XYZ file of C-alpha atoms in Angstrom:
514
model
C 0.000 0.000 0.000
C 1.310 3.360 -1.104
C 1.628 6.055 2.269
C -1.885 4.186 3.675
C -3.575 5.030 0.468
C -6.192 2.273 -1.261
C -4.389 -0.404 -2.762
C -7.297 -2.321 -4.474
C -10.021 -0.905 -7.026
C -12.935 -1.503 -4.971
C -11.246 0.638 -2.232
C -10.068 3.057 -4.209
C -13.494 3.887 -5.578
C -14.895 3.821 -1.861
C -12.365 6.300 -0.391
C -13.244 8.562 -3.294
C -15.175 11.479 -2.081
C -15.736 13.774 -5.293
C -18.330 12.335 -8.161
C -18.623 11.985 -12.205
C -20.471 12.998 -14.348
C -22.302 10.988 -17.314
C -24.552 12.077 -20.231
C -25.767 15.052 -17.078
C -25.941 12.624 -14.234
C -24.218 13.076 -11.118
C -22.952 10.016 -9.681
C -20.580 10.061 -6.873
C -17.767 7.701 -6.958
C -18.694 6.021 -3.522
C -22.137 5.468 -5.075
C -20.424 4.146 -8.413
C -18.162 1.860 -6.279
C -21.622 0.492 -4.332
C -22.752 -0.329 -8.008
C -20.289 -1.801 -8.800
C -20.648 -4.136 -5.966
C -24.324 -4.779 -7.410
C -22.884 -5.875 -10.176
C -20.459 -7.735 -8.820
C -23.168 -10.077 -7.238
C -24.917 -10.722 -10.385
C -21.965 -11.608 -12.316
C -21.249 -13.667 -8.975
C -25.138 -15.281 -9.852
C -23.807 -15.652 -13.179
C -21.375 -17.975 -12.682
C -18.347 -15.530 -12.707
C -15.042 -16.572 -10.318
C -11.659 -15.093 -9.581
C -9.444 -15.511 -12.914
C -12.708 -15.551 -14.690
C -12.566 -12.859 -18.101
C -15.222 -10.587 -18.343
C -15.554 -8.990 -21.429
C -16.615 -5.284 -21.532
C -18.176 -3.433 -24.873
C -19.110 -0.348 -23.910
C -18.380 3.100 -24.698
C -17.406 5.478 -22.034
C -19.960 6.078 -19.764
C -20.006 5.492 -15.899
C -21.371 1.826 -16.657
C -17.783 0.939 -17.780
C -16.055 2.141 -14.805
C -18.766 0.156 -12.459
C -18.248 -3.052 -14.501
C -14.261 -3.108 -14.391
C -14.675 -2.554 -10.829
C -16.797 -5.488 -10.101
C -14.464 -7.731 -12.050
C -12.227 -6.305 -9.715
C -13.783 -7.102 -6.770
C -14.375 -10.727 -7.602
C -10.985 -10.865 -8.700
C -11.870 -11.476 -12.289
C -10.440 -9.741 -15.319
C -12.440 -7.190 -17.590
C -11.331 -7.699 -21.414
C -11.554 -4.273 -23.054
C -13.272 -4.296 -26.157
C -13.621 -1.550 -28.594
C -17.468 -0.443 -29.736
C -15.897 -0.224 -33.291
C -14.982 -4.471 -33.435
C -17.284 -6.021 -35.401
C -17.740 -9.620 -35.777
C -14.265 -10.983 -37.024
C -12.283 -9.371 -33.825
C -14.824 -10.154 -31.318
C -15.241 -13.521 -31.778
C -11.416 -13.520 -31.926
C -11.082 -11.590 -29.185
C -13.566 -13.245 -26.395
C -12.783 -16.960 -27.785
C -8.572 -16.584 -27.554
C -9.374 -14.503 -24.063
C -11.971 -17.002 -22.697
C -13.868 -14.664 -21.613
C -16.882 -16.298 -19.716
C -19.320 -13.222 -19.642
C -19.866 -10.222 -22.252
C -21.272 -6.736 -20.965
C -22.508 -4.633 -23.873
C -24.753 -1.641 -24.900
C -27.114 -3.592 -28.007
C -28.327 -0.203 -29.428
C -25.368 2.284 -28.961
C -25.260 4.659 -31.785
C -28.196 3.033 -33.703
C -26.083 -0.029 -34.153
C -26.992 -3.545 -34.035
C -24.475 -4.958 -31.710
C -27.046 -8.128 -31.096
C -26.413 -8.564 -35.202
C -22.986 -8.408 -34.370
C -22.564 -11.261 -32.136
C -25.160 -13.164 -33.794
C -22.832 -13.193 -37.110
C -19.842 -14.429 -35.048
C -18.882 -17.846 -35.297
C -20.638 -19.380 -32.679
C -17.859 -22.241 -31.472
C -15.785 -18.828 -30.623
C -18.587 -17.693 -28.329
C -19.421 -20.824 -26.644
C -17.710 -19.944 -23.378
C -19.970 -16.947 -23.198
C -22.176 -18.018 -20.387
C -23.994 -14.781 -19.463
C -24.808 -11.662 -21.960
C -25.136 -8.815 -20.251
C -27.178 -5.854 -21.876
C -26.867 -2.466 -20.345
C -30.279 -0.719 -20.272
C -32.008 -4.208 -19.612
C -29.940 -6.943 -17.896
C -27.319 -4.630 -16.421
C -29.972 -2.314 -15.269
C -31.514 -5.354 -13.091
C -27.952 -6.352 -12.310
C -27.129 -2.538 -10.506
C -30.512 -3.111 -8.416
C -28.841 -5.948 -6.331
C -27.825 -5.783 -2.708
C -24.063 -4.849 -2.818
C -21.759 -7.703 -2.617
C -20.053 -7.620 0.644
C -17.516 -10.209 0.055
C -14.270 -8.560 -1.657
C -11.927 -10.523 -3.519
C -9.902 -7.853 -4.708
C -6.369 -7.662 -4.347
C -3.531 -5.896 -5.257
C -1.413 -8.154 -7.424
C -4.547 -9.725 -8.928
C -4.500 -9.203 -12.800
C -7.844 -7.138 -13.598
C -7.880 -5.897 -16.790
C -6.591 -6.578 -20.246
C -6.036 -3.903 -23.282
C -5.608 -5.241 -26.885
C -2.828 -4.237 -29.031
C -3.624 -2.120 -32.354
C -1.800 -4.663 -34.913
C -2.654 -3.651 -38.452
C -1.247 -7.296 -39.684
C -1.370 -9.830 -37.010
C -4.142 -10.521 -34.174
C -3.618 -8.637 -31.132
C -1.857 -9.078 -28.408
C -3.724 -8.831 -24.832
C -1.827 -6.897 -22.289
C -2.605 -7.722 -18.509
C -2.236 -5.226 -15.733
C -2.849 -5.666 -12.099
C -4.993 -3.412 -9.327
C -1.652 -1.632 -7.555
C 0.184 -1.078 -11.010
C -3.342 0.252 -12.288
C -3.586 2.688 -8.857
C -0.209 3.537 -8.560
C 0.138 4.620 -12.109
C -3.047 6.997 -11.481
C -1.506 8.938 -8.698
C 1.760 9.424 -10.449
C -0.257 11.075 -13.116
C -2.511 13.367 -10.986
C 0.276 14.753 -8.909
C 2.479 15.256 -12.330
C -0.264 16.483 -15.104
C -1.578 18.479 -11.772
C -4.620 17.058 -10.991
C -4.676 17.537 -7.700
C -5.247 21.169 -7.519
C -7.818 22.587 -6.167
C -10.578 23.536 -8.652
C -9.628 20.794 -11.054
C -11.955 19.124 -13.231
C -11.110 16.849 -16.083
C -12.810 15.762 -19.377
C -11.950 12.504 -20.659
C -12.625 12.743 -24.544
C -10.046 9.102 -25.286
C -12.606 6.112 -25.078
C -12.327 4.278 -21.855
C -11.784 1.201 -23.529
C -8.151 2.513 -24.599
C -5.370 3.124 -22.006
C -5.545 6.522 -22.904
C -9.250 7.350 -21.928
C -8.451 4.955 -19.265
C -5.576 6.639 -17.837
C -7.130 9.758 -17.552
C -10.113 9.076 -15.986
C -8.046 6.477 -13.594
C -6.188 9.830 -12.438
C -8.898 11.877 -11.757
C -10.335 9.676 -9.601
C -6.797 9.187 -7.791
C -6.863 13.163 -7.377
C -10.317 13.048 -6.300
C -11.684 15.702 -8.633
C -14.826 16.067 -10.833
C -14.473 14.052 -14.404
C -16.297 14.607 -17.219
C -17.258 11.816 -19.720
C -19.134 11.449 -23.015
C -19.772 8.610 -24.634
C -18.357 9.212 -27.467
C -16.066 12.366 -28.816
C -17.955 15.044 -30.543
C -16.042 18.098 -31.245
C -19.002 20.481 -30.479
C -20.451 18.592 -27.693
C -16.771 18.756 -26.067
C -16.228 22.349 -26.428
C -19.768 22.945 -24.662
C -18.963 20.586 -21.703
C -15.421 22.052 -21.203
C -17.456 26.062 -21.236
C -20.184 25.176 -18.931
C -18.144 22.949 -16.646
C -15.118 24.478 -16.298
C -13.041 21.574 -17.515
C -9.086 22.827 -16.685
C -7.566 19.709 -17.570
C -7.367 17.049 -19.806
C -5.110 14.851 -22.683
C -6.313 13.707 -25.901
C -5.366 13.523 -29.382
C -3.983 16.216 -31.685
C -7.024 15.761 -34.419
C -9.689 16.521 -31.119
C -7.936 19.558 -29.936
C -7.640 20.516 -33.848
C -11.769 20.021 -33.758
C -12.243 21.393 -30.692
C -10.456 24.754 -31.183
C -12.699 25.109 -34.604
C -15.884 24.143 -33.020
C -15.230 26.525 -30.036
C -14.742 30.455 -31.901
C -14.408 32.262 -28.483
C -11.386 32.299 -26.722
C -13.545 33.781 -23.264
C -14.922 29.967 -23.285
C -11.009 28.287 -22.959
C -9.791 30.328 -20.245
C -10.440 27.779 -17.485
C -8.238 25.122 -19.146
C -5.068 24.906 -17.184
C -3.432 22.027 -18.787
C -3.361 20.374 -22.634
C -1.590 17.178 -23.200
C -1.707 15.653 -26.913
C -0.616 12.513 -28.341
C 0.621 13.467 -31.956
C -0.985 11.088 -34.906
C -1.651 13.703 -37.216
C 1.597 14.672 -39.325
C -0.855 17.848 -41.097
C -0.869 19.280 -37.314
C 2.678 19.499 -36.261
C 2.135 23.590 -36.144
C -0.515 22.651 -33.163
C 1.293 24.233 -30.173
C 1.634 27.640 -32.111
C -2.054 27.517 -33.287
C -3.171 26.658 -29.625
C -1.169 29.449 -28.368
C -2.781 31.523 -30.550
C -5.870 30.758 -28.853
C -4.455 30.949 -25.343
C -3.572 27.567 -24.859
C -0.422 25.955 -24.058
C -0.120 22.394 -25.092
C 2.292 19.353 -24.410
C 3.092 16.571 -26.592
C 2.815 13.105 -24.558
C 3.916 9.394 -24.612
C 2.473 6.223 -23.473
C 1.404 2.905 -24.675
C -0.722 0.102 -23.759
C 2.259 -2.121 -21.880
C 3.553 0.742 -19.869
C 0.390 2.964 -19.930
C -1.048 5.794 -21.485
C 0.281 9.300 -19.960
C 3.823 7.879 -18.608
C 5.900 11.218 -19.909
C 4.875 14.560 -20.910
C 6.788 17.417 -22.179
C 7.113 20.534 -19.791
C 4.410 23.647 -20.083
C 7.548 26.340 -20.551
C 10.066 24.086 -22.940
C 9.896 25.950 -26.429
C 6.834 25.545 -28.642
C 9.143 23.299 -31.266
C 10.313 21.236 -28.092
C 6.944 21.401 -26.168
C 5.009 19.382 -29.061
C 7.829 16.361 -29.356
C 6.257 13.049 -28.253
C 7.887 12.312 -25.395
C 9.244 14.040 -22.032
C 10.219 13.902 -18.636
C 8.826 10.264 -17.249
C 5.902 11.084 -14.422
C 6.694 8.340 -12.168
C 10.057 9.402 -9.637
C 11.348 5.766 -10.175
C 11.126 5.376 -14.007
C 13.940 5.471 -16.336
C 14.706 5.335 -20.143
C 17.275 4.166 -22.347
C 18.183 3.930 -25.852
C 19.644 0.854 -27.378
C 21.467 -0.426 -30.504
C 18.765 -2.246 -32.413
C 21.120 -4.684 -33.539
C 23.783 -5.148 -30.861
C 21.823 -3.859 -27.905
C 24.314 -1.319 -26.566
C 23.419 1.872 -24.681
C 23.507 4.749 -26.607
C 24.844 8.157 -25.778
C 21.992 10.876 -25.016
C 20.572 12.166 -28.046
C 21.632 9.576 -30.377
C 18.786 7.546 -31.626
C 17.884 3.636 -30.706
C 15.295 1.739 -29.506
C 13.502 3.071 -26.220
C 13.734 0.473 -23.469
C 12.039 1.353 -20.147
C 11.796 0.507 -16.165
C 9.014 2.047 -15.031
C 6.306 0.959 -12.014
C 3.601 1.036 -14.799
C 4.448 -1.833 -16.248
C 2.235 -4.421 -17.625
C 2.166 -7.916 -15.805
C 2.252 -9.516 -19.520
C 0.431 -10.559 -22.570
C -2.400 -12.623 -20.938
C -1.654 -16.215 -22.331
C 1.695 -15.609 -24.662
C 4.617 -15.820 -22.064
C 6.735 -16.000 -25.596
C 5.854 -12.478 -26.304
C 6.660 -11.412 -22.638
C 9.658 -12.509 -22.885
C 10.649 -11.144 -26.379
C 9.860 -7.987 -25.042
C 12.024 -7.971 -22.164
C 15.852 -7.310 -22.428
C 18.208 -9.924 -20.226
C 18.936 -7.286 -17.662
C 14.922 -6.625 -16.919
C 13.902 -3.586 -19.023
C 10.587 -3.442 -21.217
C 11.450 -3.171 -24.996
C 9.093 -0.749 -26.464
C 9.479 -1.221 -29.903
C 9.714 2.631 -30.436
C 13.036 4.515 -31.966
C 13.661 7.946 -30.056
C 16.594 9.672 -28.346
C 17.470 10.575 -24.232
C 18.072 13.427 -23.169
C 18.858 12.551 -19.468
C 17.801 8.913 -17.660
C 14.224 10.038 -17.146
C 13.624 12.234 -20.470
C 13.681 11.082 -23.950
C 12.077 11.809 -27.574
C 9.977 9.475 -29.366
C 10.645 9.437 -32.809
C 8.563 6.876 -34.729
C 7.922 2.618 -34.212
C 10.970 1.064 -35.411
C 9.213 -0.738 -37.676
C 9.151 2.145 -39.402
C 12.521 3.442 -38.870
C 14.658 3.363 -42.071
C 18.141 2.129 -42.169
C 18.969 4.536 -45.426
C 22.994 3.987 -46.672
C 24.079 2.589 -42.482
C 22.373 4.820 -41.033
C 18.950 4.952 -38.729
C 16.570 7.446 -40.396
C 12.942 8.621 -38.956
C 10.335 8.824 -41.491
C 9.249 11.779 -39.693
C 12.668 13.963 -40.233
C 11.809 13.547 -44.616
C 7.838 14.386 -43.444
C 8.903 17.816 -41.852
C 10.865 18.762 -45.442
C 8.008 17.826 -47.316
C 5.311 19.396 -45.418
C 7.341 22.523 -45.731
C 6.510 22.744 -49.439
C 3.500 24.608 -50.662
C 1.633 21.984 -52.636
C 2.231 19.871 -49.263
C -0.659 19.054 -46.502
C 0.442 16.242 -45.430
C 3.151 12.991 -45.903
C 3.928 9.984 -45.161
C 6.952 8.273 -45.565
C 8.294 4.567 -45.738
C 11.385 2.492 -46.894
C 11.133 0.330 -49.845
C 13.955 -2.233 -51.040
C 15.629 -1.465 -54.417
C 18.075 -3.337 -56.222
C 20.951 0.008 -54.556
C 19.466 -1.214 -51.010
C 16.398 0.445 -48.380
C 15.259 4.190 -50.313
C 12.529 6.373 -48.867
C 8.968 6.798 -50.937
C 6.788 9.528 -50.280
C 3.276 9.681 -49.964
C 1.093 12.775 -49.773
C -1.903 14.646 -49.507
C -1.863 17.768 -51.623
C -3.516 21.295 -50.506
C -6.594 22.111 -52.094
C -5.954 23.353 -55.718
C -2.823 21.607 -55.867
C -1.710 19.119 -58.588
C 1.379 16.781 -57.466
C 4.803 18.441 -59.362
C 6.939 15.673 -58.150
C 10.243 17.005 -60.039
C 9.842 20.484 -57.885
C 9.148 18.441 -54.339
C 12.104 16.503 -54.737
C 13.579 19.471 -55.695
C 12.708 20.968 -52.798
C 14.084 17.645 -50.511
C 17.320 17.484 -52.456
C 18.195 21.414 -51.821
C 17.495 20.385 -47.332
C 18.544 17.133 -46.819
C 21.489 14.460 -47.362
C 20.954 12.413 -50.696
C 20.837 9.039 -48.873
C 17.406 10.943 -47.101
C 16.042 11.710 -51.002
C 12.933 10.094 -51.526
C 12.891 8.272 -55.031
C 9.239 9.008 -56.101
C 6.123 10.892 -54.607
C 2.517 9.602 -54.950
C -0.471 11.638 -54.310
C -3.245 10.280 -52.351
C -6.520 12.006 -51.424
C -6.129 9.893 -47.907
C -4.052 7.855 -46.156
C -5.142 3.821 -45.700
C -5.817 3.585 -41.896
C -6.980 1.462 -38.826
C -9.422 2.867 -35.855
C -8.085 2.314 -32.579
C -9.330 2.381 -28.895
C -6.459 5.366 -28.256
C -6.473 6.655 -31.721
C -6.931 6.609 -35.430
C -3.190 5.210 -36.453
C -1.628 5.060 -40.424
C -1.689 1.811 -42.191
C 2.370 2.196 -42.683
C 2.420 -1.694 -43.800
C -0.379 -0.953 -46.843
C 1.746 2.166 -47.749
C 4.912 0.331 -47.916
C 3.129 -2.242 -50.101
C 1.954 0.163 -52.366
C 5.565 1.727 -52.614
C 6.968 -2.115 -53.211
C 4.175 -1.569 -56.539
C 5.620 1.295 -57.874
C 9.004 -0.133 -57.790
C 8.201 -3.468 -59.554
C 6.141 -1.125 -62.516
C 9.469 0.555 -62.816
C 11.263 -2.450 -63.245
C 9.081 -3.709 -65.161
């Protein structure tokens, strides 16, 4: 237990003092912990044990929270599913998980989720043994008498996030209650939660560590959140003016939406705080354009093994600085390296390698692949993120880009993103992508971009424009416009389809050739 403070969910909730609030509805969090325990006794009735998976399909709405905290208390473990799966990753999903009991919203958004599940293959749902359907069965469900027995514990796994593979089928990453709590008051005493007057809007889904993370921290502050079931630009900008929101973290394409939705500046003054995760390369200018409007924003980093929110950049670093992915790490224990892809060696601060962390947020594992756990573990204990970025001391660092999609270009270890900067820079440019493709001279970047309106693609004056900034081995050896770039929905956030682009690249080669 950290300095006498709750060390399991069900406590956590209980100690809570402050309340949330849902679609309008006030609900406290000691009243959303005794629902919880309602629900905890009909999944109980249900047939659901410790170690049992629960899986949970809803969007974010205080019905979530109360569910995870149930499976908590039984010492079960909620499986986080997206409200965008459809039938092919749920049955997936809940049959490799065996998950023994669904909770799910059949009419959110006018969409047949019943249809859904009735179109999966039912062998993959045969473990299902209760269906829970909020606004019927879960409504019953929150009516019980509280459960008084508490299984929870604080090294019980509760909860598992999926992985956002574009190729392969996800990976399911466990977490336990103390990481989960101990994570959340790192972030509300670093992103400044716990001031007084602070309320937070959670605009991430819930079902994504991001939404997750934010709301988790709030709580751990014990201040007012704000939740919506789903994001709406509009809807956003009106909860943050007649709320008072001052904090809260979401993606660079919401804060894009919610500055245009919101014309007066008057309704933005009580926002203290702006964290972004960057996933739009067309909005790298969004720290100066939020300035503009009286906001200062940070860039952040995170993902679903260590956590959403684990570094942030610092309110007064330079605006070109202050929007890097990346930061300072928010937990006083956690450290970052960078390491020789190849070889494995520690490299010197500021030269790039592969991000390797210790940090008290870590995952437990991927639920039911102890190969994977291992592979991403180094010998001497550190988590292998899979990212390419840069230190700058042993607790700040810059993420650069997956290193999947880092280019080895003539020996050395390129980031798409430094070729994406030169290109956006040119006039016909909106936005770019940028991937390696194999030629018969070795690895050579390929552009890919999305012209300004009124534009048509002059690809002899863009490279033009590359060759006249950067090194020749950086050169890209063609530009294709595209009026969008292929991507995948997430639970954190809408991500590139970098494999489909470097396909299509692999195309244009083999037409050359041939």
């Amino acid at each position: 237990m950290e300095s006498g403070k709750p060390d399991t969910v069900p406590a956590f909730l209980a100690a809570a003092k402050a309340a949330l609030v849902d679609r309008g509805r006030v609900l406290p969090y000691r009243a959303l912990e005794l629902e919880s325990a309602s629900l905890a006794r009909g999944l109980r009735e249900r047939g659901v044990r410790a170690g049992d998976r629960v899986a949970l399909w809803l969007p974010s709405i205080a019905a979530w929270l109360a569910t995870f905290a149930a499976c908590c208390r039984l010492g079960a473990i909620a499986v986080s599913l997206n409200t965008r799966f459809r039938s092919a990753e749920i049955e997936d999903i809940v049959s490799r998980s065996g998950c023994k009991a669904l909770v799910y919203w059949p009419d959110f958004r006018g969409i047949d989720f019943r249809g859904i599940l009735s179109a999966c293959d039912p062998a993959a749902l045969d473990g299902l043994g209760a269906r829970i359907a909020y606004g019927e069965d879960y409504d019953e469900l929150a009516k019980l008498p509280p459960l008084e027995d508490d299984a929870s514990s604080p090294d019980a796994p509760c909860i598992v996030f999926t992985t956002s593979g574009t190729t392969k089928a996800p990976k399911f990453v466990l977490h336990d209650q103390k990481t989960l709590l101990r994570h959340a008051r790192d972030v509300a005493r670093d992103f400044r939660f716990v001031e007084d007057g602070t309320k937070v809007l959670v605009t991430a889904p819930l079902c994504g560590v991001f939404g997750f993370c934010n709301a988790m921290a709030a709580i751990a502050a014990d201040k007012p959140l704000v939740m919506t079931p789903t994001f709406n630009a509009s809807e956003a900008a009106g909860l943050v003016r007649s709320h008072g929101i001052t904090h809260f973290n979401c993606t660079d394409e919401m804060i894009a939406q919610m500055l245009a939705a919101e014309p007066d500046d008057a309704a933005l003054r009580s926002i203290r705080f702006v964290g972004y995760a960057a996933f739009n390369p067309a909005l790298a200018d969004l720290p100066a354009r939020a300035a503009a409007r009286g906001l200062t924003v940070v860039g952040l980093y995170g993902s679903s093994e260590l956590q959403a929110l684990l570094a942030r950049q610092g309110e007064d670093a330079p605006p070109e600085e202050r929007g890097l992915a990346g930061g300072k790490l928010v937990a006083a224990q956690g450290q970052v390296q960078a390491r020789d892809p190849e070889g494995g060696a520690r490299q010197p601060h500021g030269t790039p390698g592969e991000l390797v962390f210790k940090a008290p947020s870590r995952m437990v594992g991927y639920f039911g692949d102890p190969a994977a756990t291992r592979q991403a573990t180094t010998a001497d204990g550190w988590f292998r993120s899979g990212d390419l970025g840069y230190t700058l001391a042993d607790d700040r660092f810059v993420f650069l880009t997956r290193l999947g999609d880092a280019m080895r270009l003539s020996g050395f270890l390129v980031s798409p993103g430094e070729i994406e900067e030169t290109l956006l820079e040119h006039a016909q440019v909106h936005a770019a992508q940028v991937v390696a493709v194999e030629t018969p001279g070795g690895p050579r970047p390929f552009a890919f971009v999305i012209l300004r309106p009124g534009q048509t693609l002059d690809e002899a004056a863009i490279l033009a424009h590359c060759a006249a900034r950067m090194a020749k081995y950086k050169l890209p050896i063609g530009v294709q416009a595209l009026t969008e770039f292929p991507v995948t929905p997430g639970a954190n956030a809408t991500k590139i389809q970098r494999g489909k682009l470097r396909e299509m690249a692999r195309e244009w080669v083999a037409g050359l050739q041939g």
